[in-house]
Amino acid sequence: MPQDDEMPEGSIDTMGRVKERRLLSWLGLVTVASIVANCGGTSTVASTTVPTNIASTTSSSVIGGSGDQATQALLKEALAAAKASYSANGSTFSQVGPPELRNFAPSITFVEPDGDVAAAMNQVGVSGGFDNEDQTVILAALSTTGTCWYMVDVARSESSTLSGQSGITAPGVWYGHAVDSSPDCNAPDNGPPPASSLTGGWSKSHF
């Protein structure tokens, strides 16, 4: 075993760095303990209280808007199914009846045009909106808050929907809702609901 004066070059420096790291680590623990103590708690409380508060805040915010948020998410899923049908059927919404859309979204219960949908039942009303060019799909779903939420996708400018009086004036996805419309929430067979019947009219950017 080598004596101190026979140790390889750099060994003393390496040991010094190890001790330095241990000292810094210990100082870090002391600092954390001091901060927790100054806050009037213990390390155990600090490690459990913060996550609990975050979880409670998140939970309450989700519960507070879960009905509307869940319904909007359901409509987006239904729209994805309608768009898949559009692509599969020669760029038309000609096959967006309930039986056809179930093939693309089996977890959703699609309801025929003018058929009222129920809340919290995974139901979405669907209609082609009497568009002679098959370039429109209307979707409607009822929230547990009593609000009927709508999504309308007009795929092309050739759609006869754009020549109507609904307030939908350009191709794209349109969003709308009607407060306290339960139980009369459905996807109309004669075209999108007029903007005047909605709470705030139609929006092309968000619900």
XYZ file of C-alpha atoms in Angstrom, residues 67-204:
138
model
C -69.936 20.129 -18.186
C -69.187 22.653 -20.914
C -65.582 21.565 -21.386
C -66.542 17.916 -21.720
C -69.258 18.776 -24.249
C -66.883 20.883 -26.324
C -64.347 18.047 -26.338
C -67.100 15.642 -27.429
C -67.991 17.915 -30.351
C -64.354 18.126 -31.433
C -64.164 14.331 -31.448
C -67.364 14.172 -33.501
C -65.965 16.737 -35.946
C -62.825 14.626 -36.395
C -65.094 11.697 -37.306
C -67.035 13.848 -39.775
C -63.807 15.046 -41.401
C -62.607 11.437 -41.704
C -65.892 10.598 -43.437
C -65.445 13.636 -45.692
C -62.042 12.398 -46.843
C -63.263 8.831 -47.285
C -66.232 9.863 -49.437
C -64.733 11.957 -52.194
C -64.421 15.221 -50.238
C -68.111 15.404 -49.390
C -70.204 15.159 -46.238
C -72.627 12.900 -48.096
C -72.174 10.098 -45.565
C -72.458 11.836 -42.212
C -75.551 10.063 -40.954
C -75.425 8.409 -37.507
C -74.766 4.875 -38.842
C -71.844 6.018 -40.993
C -70.192 8.200 -38.350
C -70.291 5.423 -35.760
C -67.698 3.656 -37.881
C -65.301 6.542 -37.212
C -66.251 7.271 -33.585
C -67.922 4.240 -32.006
C -67.873 5.785 -28.517
C -70.281 8.552 -29.611
C -74.029 8.094 -30.004
C -74.923 10.139 -33.072
C -78.489 11.437 -33.291
C -80.334 12.066 -36.550
C -81.139 15.600 -37.812
C -83.715 17.478 -35.718
C -83.481 14.796 -33.020
C -82.954 16.319 -29.569
C -79.821 15.158 -27.759
C -79.488 14.420 -24.058
C -76.811 15.715 -21.713
C -74.101 13.490 -20.236
C -74.980 10.626 -22.596
C -72.188 11.031 -25.167
C -74.796 12.091 -27.702
C -74.122 14.373 -30.670
C -76.743 15.506 -33.152
C -75.538 15.528 -36.748
C -76.957 16.995 -39.945
C -75.843 17.878 -43.446
C -77.866 21.055 -43.109
C -79.743 20.691 -46.406
C -76.573 21.648 -48.277
C -77.088 20.584 -51.893
C -73.316 20.419 -52.402
C -72.722 18.168 -49.358
C -70.076 20.549 -48.054
C -71.603 21.237 -44.636
C -71.895 19.288 -41.410
C -73.736 20.568 -38.327
C -73.004 19.089 -34.903
C -74.840 19.783 -31.649
C -74.354 18.537 -28.084
C -76.027 19.435 -24.807
C -73.996 20.245 -21.686
C -75.070 19.407 -18.152
C -75.190 23.173 -17.633
C -78.167 23.334 -20.025
C -76.150 24.983 -22.805
C -76.424 23.624 -26.341
C -73.061 23.777 -28.102
C -72.696 23.793 -31.878
C -69.927 23.221 -34.387
C -70.499 23.771 -38.087
C -67.913 22.900 -40.700
C -68.332 24.396 -44.156
C -65.660 22.744 -46.251
C -65.873 24.758 -49.482
C -67.166 28.060 -50.754
C -69.506 26.174 -53.121
C -71.650 25.235 -50.117
C -75.209 26.509 -50.340
C -75.014 27.163 -46.588
C -73.124 30.374 -47.338
C -76.023 31.783 -49.309
C -78.420 31.378 -46.378
C -79.279 33.709 -43.513
C -77.554 31.876 -40.662
C -74.704 34.379 -40.328
C -72.119 31.822 -41.444
C -70.427 33.629 -44.294
C -67.212 31.794 -45.182
C -65.766 28.273 -45.324
C -64.225 26.864 -42.164
C -65.274 25.698 -38.715
C -67.791 27.871 -36.859
C -68.631 27.754 -33.149
C -71.790 28.736 -31.321
C -73.896 28.053 -28.245
C -77.320 28.749 -26.845
C -77.762 29.076 -23.084
C -80.734 27.399 -21.384
C -81.773 25.629 -24.577
C -82.462 22.277 -22.896
C -84.197 20.115 -24.005
C -84.389 21.641 -27.501
C -80.823 20.939 -28.574
C -80.410 19.397 -32.013
C -78.653 19.628 -35.364
C -81.288 21.233 -37.623
C -82.036 19.558 -40.916
C -82.723 22.862 -42.684
C -79.339 24.471 -42.011
C -77.320 26.001 -39.154
C -79.273 27.886 -36.481
C -79.428 31.625 -37.217
C -76.938 33.752 -35.327
C -79.815 35.618 -33.684
C -80.889 32.436 -31.880
C -77.470 31.910 -30.326
C -75.846 33.497 -27.285
C -73.319 35.814 -28.913
C -73.876 34.597 -32.481
C -71.361 32.567 -34.483
C -67.587 32.692 -33.986
C -64.930 31.483 -36.390
